[in-house]
Coordinates of C-alpha atoms in Angstrom, one line a residue:
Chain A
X347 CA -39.9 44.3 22.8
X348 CA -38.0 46.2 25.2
X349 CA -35.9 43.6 26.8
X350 CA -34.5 42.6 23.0
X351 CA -30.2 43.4 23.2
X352 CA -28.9 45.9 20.6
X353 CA -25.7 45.0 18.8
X354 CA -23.2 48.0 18.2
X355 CA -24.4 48.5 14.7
X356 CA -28.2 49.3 16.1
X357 CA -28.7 53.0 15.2
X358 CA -26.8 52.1 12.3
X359 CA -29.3 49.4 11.0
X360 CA -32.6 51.4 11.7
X361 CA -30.8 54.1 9.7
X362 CA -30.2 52.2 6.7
X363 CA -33.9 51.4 6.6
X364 CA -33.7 47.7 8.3
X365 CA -36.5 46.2 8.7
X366 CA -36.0 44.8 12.8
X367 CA -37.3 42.2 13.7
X368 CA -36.4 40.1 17.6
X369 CA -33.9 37.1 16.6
X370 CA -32.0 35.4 19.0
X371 CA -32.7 37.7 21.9
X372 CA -31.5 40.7 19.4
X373 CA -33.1 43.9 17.5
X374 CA -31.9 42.9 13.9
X375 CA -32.8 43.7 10.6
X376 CA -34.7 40.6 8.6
X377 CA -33.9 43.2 5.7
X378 CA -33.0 46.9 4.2
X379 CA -35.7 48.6 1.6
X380 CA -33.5 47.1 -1.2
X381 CA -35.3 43.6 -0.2
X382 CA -34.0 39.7 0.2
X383 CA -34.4 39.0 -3.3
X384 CA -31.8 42.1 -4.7
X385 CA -29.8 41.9 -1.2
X386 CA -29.1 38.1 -2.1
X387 CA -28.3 38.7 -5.7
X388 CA -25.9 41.8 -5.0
X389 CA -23.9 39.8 -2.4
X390 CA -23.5 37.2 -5.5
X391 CA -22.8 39.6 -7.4
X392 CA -20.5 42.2 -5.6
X393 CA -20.1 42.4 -1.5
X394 CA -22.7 42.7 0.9
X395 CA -22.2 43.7 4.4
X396 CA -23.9 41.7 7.5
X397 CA -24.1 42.8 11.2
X398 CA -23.5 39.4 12.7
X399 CA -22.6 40.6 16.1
X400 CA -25.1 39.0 18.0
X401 CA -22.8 36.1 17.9
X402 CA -20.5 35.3 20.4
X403 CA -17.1 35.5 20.4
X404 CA -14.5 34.6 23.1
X405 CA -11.4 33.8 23.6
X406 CA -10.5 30.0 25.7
X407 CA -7.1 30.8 27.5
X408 CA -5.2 27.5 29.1
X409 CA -5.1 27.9 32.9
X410 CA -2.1 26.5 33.1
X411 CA 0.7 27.4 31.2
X412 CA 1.4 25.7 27.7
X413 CA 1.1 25.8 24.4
X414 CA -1.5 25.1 21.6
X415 CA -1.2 21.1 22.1
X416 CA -2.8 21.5 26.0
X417 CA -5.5 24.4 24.5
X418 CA -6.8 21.5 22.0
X419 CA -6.7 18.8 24.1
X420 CA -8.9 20.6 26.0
X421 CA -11.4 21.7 23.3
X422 CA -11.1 18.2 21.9
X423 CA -12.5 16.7 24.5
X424 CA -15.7 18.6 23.7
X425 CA -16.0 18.3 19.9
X426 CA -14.9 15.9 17.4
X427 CA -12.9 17.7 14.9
X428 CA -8.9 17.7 14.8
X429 CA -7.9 21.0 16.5
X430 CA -4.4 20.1 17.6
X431 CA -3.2 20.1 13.7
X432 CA -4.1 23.5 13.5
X433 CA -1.5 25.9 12.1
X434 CA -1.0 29.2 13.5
X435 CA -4.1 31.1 12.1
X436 CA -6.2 29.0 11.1
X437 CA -9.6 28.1 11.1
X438 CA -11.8 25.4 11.4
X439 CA -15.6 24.5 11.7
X440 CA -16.8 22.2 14.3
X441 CA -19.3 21.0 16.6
X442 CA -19.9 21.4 20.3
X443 CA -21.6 17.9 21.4
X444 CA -23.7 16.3 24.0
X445 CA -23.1 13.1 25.8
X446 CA -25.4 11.6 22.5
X447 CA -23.8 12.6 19.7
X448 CA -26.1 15.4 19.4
X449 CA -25.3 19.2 18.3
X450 CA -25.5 21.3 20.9
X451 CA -23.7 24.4 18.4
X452 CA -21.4 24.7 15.4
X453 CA -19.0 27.0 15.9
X454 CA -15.5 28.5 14.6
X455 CA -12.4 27.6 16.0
X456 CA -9.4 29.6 15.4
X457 CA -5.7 29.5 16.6
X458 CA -4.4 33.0 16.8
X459 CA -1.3 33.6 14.6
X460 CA 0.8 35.8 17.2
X461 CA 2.7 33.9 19.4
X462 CA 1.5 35.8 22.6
X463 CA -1.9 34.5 22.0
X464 CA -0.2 30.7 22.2
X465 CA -2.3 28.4 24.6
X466 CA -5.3 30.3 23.0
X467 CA -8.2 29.6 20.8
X468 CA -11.0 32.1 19.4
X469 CA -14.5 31.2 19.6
X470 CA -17.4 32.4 17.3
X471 CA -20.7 30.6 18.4
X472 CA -24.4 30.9 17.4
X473 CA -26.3 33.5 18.6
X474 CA -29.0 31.8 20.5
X475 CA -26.7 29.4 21.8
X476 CA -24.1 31.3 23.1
X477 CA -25.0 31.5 26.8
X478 CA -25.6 28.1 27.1
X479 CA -22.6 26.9 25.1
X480 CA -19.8 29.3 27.4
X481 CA -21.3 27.8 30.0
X482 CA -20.9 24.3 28.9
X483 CA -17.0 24.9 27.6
X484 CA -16.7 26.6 31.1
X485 CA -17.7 23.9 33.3
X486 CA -16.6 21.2 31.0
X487 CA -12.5 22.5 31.7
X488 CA -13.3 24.3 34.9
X489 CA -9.3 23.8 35.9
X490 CA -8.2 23.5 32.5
X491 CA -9.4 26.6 30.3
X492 CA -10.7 29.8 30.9
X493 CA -13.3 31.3 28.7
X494 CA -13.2 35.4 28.2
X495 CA -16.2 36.8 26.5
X496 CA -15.5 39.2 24.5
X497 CA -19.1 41.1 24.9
X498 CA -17.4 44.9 23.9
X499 CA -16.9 43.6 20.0
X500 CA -18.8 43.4 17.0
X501 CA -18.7 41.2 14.2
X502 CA -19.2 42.1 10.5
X503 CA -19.7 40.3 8.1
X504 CA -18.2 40.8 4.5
X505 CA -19.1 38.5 1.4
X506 CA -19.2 38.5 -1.8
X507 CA -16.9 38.5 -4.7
X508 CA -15.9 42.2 -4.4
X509 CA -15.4 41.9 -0.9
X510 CA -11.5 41.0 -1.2
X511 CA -10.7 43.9 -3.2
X512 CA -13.3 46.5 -0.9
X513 CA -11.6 46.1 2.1
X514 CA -8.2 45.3 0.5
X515 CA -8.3 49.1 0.7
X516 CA -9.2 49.3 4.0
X517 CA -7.1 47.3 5.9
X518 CA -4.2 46.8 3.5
X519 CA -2.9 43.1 3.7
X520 CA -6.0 40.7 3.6
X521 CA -6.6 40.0 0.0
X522 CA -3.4 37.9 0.8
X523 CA -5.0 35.6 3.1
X524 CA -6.3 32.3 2.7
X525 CA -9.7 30.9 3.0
X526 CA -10.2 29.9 6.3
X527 CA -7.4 32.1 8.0
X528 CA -7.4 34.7 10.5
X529 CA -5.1 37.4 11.4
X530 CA -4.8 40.5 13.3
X531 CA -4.9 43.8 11.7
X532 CA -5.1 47.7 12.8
X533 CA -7.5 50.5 11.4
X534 CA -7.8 53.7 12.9
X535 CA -5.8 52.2 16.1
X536 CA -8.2 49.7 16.4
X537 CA -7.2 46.0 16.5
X538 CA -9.4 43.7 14.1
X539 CA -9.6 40.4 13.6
X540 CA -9.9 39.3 10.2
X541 CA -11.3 35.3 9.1
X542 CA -11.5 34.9 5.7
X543 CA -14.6 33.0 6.3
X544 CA -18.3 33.2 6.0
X545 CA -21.7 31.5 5.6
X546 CA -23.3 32.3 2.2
X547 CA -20.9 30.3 -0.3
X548 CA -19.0 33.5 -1.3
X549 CA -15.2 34.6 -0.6
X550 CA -15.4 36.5 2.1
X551 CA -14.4 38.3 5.5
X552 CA -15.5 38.2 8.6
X553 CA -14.0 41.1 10.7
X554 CA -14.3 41.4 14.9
X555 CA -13.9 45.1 15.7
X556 CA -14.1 46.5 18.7
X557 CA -18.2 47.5 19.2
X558 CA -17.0 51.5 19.6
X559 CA -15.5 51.8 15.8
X560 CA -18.3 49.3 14.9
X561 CA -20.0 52.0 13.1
X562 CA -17.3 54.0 12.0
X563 CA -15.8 50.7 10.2
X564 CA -19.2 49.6 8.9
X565 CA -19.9 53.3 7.4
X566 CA -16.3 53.0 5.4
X567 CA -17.3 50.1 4.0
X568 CA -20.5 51.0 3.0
X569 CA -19.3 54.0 1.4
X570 CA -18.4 51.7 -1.4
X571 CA -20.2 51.1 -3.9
X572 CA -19.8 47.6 -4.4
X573 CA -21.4 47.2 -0.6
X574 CA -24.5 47.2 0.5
X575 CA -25.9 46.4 3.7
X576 CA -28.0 42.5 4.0
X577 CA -30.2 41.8 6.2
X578 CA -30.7 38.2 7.7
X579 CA -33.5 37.7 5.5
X580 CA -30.9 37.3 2.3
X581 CA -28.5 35.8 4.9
X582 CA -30.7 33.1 5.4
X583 CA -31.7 32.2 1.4
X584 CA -28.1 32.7 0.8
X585 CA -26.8 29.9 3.4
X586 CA -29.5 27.8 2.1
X587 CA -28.1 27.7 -1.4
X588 CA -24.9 27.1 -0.1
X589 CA -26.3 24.0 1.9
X590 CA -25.3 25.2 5.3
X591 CA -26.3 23.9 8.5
X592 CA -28.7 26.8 10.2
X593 CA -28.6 25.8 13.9
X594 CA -32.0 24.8 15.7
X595 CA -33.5 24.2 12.2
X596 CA -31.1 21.8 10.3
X597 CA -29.3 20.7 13.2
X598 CA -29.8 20.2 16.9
X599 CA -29.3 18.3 20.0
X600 CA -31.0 15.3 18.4
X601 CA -29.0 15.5 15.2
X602 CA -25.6 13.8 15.1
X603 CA -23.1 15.1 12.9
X604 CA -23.5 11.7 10.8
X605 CA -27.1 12.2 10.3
X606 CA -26.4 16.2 9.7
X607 CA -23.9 15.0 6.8
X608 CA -21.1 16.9 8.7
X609 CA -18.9 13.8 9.0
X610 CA -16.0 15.7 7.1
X611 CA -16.1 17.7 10.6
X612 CA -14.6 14.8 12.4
X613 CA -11.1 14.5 12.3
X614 CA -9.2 11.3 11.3
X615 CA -7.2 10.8 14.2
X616 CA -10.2 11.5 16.3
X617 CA -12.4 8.8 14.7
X618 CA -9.6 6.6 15.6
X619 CA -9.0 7.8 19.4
X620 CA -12.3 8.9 19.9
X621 CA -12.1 10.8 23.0
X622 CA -15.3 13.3 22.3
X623 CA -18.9 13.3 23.5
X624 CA -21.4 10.6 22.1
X625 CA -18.3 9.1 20.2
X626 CA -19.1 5.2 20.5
X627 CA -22.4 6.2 19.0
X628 CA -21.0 8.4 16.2
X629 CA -18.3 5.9 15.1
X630 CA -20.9 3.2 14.8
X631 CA -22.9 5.4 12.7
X632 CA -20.0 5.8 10.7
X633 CA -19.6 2.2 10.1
X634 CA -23.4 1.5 9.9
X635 CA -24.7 3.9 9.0
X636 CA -27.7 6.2 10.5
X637 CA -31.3 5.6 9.9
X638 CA -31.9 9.3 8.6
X639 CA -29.6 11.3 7.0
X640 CA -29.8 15.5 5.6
X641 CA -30.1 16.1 1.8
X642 CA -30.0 18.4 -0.5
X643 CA -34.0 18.5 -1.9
X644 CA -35.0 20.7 -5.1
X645 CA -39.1 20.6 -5.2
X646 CA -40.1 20.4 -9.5
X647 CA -42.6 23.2 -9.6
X648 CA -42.4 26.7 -8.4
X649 CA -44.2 26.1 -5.3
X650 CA -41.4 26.2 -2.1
X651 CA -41.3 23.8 0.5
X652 CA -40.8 24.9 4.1
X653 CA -39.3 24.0 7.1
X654 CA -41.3 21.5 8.8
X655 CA -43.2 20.3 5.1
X656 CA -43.8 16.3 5.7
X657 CA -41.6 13.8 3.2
X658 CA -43.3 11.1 1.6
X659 CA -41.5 8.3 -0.3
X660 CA -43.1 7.4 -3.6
X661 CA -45.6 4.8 -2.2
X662 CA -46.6 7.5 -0.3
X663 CA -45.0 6.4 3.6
X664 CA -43.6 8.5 6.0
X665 CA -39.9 9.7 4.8
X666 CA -38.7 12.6 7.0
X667 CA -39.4 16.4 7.6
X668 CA -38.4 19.6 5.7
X669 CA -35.8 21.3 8.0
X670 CA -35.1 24.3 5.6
X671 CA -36.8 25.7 2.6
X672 CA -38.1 28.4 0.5
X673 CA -36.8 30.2 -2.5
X674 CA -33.5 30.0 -3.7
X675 CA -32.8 33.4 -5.9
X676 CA -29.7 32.7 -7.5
X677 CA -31.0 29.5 -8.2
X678 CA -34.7 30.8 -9.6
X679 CA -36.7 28.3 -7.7
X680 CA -37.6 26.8 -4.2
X681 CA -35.0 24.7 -2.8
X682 CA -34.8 23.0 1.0
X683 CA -33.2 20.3 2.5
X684 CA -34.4 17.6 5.3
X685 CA -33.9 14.5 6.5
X686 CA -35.0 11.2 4.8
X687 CA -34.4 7.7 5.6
X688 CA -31.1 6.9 4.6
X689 CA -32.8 4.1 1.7
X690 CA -33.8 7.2 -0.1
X691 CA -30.9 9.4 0.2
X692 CA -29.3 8.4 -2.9
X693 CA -29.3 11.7 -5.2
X694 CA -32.4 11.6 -7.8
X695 CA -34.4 9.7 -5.5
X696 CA -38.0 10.7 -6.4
X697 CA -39.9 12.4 -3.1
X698 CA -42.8 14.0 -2.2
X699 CA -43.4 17.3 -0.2
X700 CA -47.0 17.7 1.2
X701 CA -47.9 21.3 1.2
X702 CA -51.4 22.5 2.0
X703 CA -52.4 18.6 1.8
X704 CA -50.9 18.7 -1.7
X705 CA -48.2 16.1 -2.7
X706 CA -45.5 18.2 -4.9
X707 CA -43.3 16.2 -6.6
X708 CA -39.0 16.8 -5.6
X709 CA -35.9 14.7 -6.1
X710 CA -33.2 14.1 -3.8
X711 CA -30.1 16.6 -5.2
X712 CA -26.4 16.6 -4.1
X713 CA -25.9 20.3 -2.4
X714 CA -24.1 22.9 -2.8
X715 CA -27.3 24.1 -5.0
X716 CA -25.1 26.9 -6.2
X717 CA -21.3 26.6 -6.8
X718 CA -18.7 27.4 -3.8
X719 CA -16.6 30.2 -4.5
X720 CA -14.3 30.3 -1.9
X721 CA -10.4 32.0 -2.1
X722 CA -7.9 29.5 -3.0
X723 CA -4.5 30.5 -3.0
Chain B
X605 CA -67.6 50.2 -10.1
X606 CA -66.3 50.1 -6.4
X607 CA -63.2 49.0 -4.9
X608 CA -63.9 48.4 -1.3
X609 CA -60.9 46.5 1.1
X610 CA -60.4 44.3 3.9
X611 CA -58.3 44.3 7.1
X612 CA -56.5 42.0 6.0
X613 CA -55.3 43.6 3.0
X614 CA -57.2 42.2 0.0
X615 CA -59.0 44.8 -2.1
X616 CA -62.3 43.7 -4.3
X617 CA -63.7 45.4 -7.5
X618 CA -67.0 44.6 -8.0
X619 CA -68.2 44.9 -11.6
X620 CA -71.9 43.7 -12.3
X621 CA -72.1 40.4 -10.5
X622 CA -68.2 39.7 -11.0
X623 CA -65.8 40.9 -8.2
X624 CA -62.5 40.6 -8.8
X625 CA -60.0 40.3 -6.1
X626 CA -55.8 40.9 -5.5
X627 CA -53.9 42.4 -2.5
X628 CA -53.1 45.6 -1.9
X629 CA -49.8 47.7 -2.5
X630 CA -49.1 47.4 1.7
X631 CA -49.9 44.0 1.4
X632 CA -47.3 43.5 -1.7
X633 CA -44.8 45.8 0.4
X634 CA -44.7 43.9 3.7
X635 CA -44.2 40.1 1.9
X636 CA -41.6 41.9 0.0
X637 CA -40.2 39.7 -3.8
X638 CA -43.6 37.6 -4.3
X639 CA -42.0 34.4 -5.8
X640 CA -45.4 32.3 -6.0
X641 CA -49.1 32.4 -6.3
X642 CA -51.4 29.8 -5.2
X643 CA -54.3 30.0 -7.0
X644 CA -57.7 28.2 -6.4
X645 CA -59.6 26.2 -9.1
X646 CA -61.8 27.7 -11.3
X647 CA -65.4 26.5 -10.3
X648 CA -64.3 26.5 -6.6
X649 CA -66.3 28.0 -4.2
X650 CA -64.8 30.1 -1.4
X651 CA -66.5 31.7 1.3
X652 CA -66.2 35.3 2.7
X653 CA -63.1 34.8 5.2
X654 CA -62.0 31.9 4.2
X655 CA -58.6 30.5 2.2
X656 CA -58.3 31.8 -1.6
X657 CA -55.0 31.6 -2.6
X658 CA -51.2 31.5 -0.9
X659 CA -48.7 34.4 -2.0
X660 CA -45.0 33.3 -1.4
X661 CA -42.2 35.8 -0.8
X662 CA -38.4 34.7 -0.2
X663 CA -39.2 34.0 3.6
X664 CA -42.7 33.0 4.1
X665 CA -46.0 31.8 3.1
X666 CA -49.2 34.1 3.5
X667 CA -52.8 33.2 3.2
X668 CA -55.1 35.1 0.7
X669 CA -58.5 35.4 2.4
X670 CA -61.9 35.4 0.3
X671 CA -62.9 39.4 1.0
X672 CA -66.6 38.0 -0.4
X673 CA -68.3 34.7 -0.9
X674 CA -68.5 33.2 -4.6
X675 CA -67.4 30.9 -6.9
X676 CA -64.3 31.5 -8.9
X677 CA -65.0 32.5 -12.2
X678 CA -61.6 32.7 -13.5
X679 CA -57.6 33.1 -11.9
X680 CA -54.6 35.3 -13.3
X681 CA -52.8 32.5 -14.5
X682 CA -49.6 35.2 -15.7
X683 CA -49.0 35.1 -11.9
X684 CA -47.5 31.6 -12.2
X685 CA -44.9 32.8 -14.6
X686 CA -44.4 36.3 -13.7
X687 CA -45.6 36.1 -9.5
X688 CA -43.7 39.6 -9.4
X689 CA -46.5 41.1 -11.0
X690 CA -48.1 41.3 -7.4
X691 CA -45.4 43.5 -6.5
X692 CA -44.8 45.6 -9.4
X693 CA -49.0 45.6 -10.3
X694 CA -50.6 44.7 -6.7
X695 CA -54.1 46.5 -7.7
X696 CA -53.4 45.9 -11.8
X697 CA -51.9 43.4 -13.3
X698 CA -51.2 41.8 -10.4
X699 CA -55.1 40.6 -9.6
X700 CA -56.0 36.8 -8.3
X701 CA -59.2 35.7 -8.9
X702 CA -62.6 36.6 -10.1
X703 CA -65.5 35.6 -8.0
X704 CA -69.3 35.7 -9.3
X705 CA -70.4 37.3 -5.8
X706 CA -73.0 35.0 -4.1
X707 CA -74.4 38.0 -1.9
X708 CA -74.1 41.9 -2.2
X709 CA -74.4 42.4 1.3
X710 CA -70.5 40.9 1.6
X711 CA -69.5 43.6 0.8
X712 CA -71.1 45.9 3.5
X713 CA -68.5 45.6 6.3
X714 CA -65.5 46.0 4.0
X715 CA -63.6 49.7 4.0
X716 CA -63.7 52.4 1.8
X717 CA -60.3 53.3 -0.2
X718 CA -60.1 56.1 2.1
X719 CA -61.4 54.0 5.2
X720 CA -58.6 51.5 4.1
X721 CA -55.7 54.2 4.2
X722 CA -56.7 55.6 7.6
X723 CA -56.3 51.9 8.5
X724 CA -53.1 51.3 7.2
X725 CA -51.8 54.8 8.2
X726 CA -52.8 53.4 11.8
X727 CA -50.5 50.1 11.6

């Protein structure tokens, strides 16, 4: 236990009651005495507030000098989606690949709005990938890009549909932003960077500070009442729900992004240059098709199916695996989602889920399993 | 009647020949929202130790062990509507199963209420 990493918000969580548990090579709290069940509903409801610093987050500088084009054409060559469009400040979700077609991350990808930061992009990658994916974007543009970890910040997390108007007070200025933005903002003489992004279906922020006003910030926030701290207990039910990707579970270095049902992640213009890891493979998936795709799967009783559960089609033969599952609260019921062969993706495809040797009866459902409620303009 | 309890967090009343079993208020505590109860069949018989039932919570799945041998007599079947009971009721309302006990001796290695909350003071 004593080798686990502490985020800056540490003392904070074991004050607040968390519950810690090791994740990722981290102390962090699974969940706070409220529970999962209320934490999830009151982030539906109002704003909850997640330490997500465990992440990492780095900036990728051009060696050289230049401008945004050369940054992305360096990044490009390492993922599939279209990074050179980016605007100033915005953000974008994509996926670090291997030489397969397979997921090694998926990450965030920002283009700083001030024009100092131009030939840079901001990084936010999974926890327990982050060592090895800085090292891979390092040696992949060794001579190209520099990577600077940016180890001294935290990252909170923000969601919920209070949590514009919350931190509107804060840090005047980002109730005006648009979903999937970033920009740079100062409280108490500290610089933030503010995403209007998240993970749980809910508007949203998610705010790097530096990891010495981490509490201080956290505590401000917390001290209204429409926030209350969630652990990653309620973070995972409430990704679920959303249909997100958890990394290592719904998607992994054996998972390409066509299988994962990420293809929207894949730019136009790169599906027609190519130019990215595992991309002959990829394209010919897109054309073809793959053999197993990721649904959305809603079990008909009560009982939830979890990760790992066995699929069976309806005569009974092997269909694919359970990668995610459990109870949905918002929804009032067990939800998952899997792979299947791609002849029974179709939604309301009849499945069965063996749990405890038991078949129990599900159908193939499109996901979200609970409406998106992200800002628009 | 006695209520005797098990290290794994199931307690047992034993009325007559009829034992009637649930988990205890630690137990409903650490799963946290209890969002479904397995139950076994009435008729079944379960052995001291073995699987009983499966309580659910948001994030996991935990076994219900058989604190005694016996067949199952009858099962809480407001659990599959109401599974929250456990939490709210864990030693109440909240109950599993009723075995007819197969021996009394079962229940000679099982803990006192106060044996039990030296136990769990010692977690």
């Amino acid at each position: 236990m004593s080798d686990l990493k502490r985020t800056p918000l540490f003392a904070l969580n074991t004050e607040l009651g968390g519950k810690m548990v090791p994740f990722a090579g981290y102390d962090m709290p699974v969940q706070f005495p409220a529970g999962i069940m209320k934490e999830h509903l009151h982030t539906r409801a109002a704003a909850g507030l997640f330490d997500v610093s465990h992440m990492g987050q780095a900036w990728l500088h051009l060696d050289a000098k230049g401008g945004h084009d050369e940054i992305a054409a360096a990044l490009e060559t390492l993922v599939p989606g279209e990074i050179k469009a980016l605007k100033p400040g915005q953000i974008r979700y994509t996926l670090l690949l291997n030489d397969e077609g397979g997921i090694r991350d998926d990450f965030m990808v920002s283009r700083p709005a001030a024009l100092e930061k131009a030939g840079t992009l901001f990084l936010v990658v999974n926890a327990a990938t982050k060592d090895a994916d800085f090292a891979h974007i390092a040696a992949s543009l060794k001579g190209k890009a520099k990577l600077e970890r940016l180890e001294d910040r935290a990252l909170i997390a923000l969601q919920g549909p209070k949590a514009a108007a919350v931190l509107e007070r804060i840090v005047p200025g980002v109730a005006a932003m648009s979903f999937m933005t970033i920009a740079t903002f100062t409280w108490e003489r500290a610089e933030l960077f503010v995403s209007r992004s998240g993970y749980t279906g809910e508007d949203g922020y998610e705010i790097s500070v530096p990891g010495a006003m981490a509490v201080a910030f956290a505590r401000v926030l917390l001290s209204d009442p429409a926030v209350a701290p969630i652990g990653l207990g309620a973070r995972d039910s409430l990704r679920l729900e959303a249909g997100l990707c958890l990394y290592g579970h719904d998607i992994d270095e054996q998972t390409t992004p066509v299988e994962a049902g990420l293809t929207w992640a894949i730019g136009k213009r790169r599906k027609l240059e190519k130019g990215f890891p595992g991309a002959d493979k990829i394209i010919d998936q897109l054309f073809n098709g793959a053999k197993r795709v990721r649904v959305g799967i809603k079990p008909e009783g009560r009982a939830p199916a979890r990760e790992g559960a066995e699929i069976v089609d309806a005569s009974g033969a092997p269909a694919g695996r359970i990668t995610s599952g459990g109870f949905g609260p918002t929804v009032n019921g067990p939800i998952a989602m899997g792979y299947v062969r791609a002849d029974l993706a179709n939604d309301g495809t009849s499945l069965s889920l063996i749990v405890r040797g038991q078949k129990l009866p599900a159908r193939v459902v499109p996901m979200p399993f609970v409406p998106k409620r992200f800002h628009k303009p | 009647m006695t209520t005797k309890y098990t290290k794994d967090h199931e307690w047992v009343r034993v009325d007559g020949s009829v034992a009637t079993v649930g988990i205890t208020a630690y137990a409903a505590e650490q799963l946290g929202d209890v969002v479904f109860v397995e139950l076994p069949a009435v008729g079944r018989v379960v052995e001291k130790g073995g699987d009983a039932a499966v309580v659910e919570s948001v994030k996991a799945a935990s076994e219900v062990y058989a604190p005694i041998s016996g067949e199952v007599v009858e099962v809480n079947t407001a659990l599959t509507d109401e599974p929250a009971k456990v939490n709210a009721e864990p030693t109440g309302a909240g109950w599993f199963m009723k075995l007819k006990m197969k021996n009394a001796t079962d229940l000679t290695d099982l803990m006192s209420e106060d044996e039990y909350q030296a136990y769990v003071k010692g977690l």
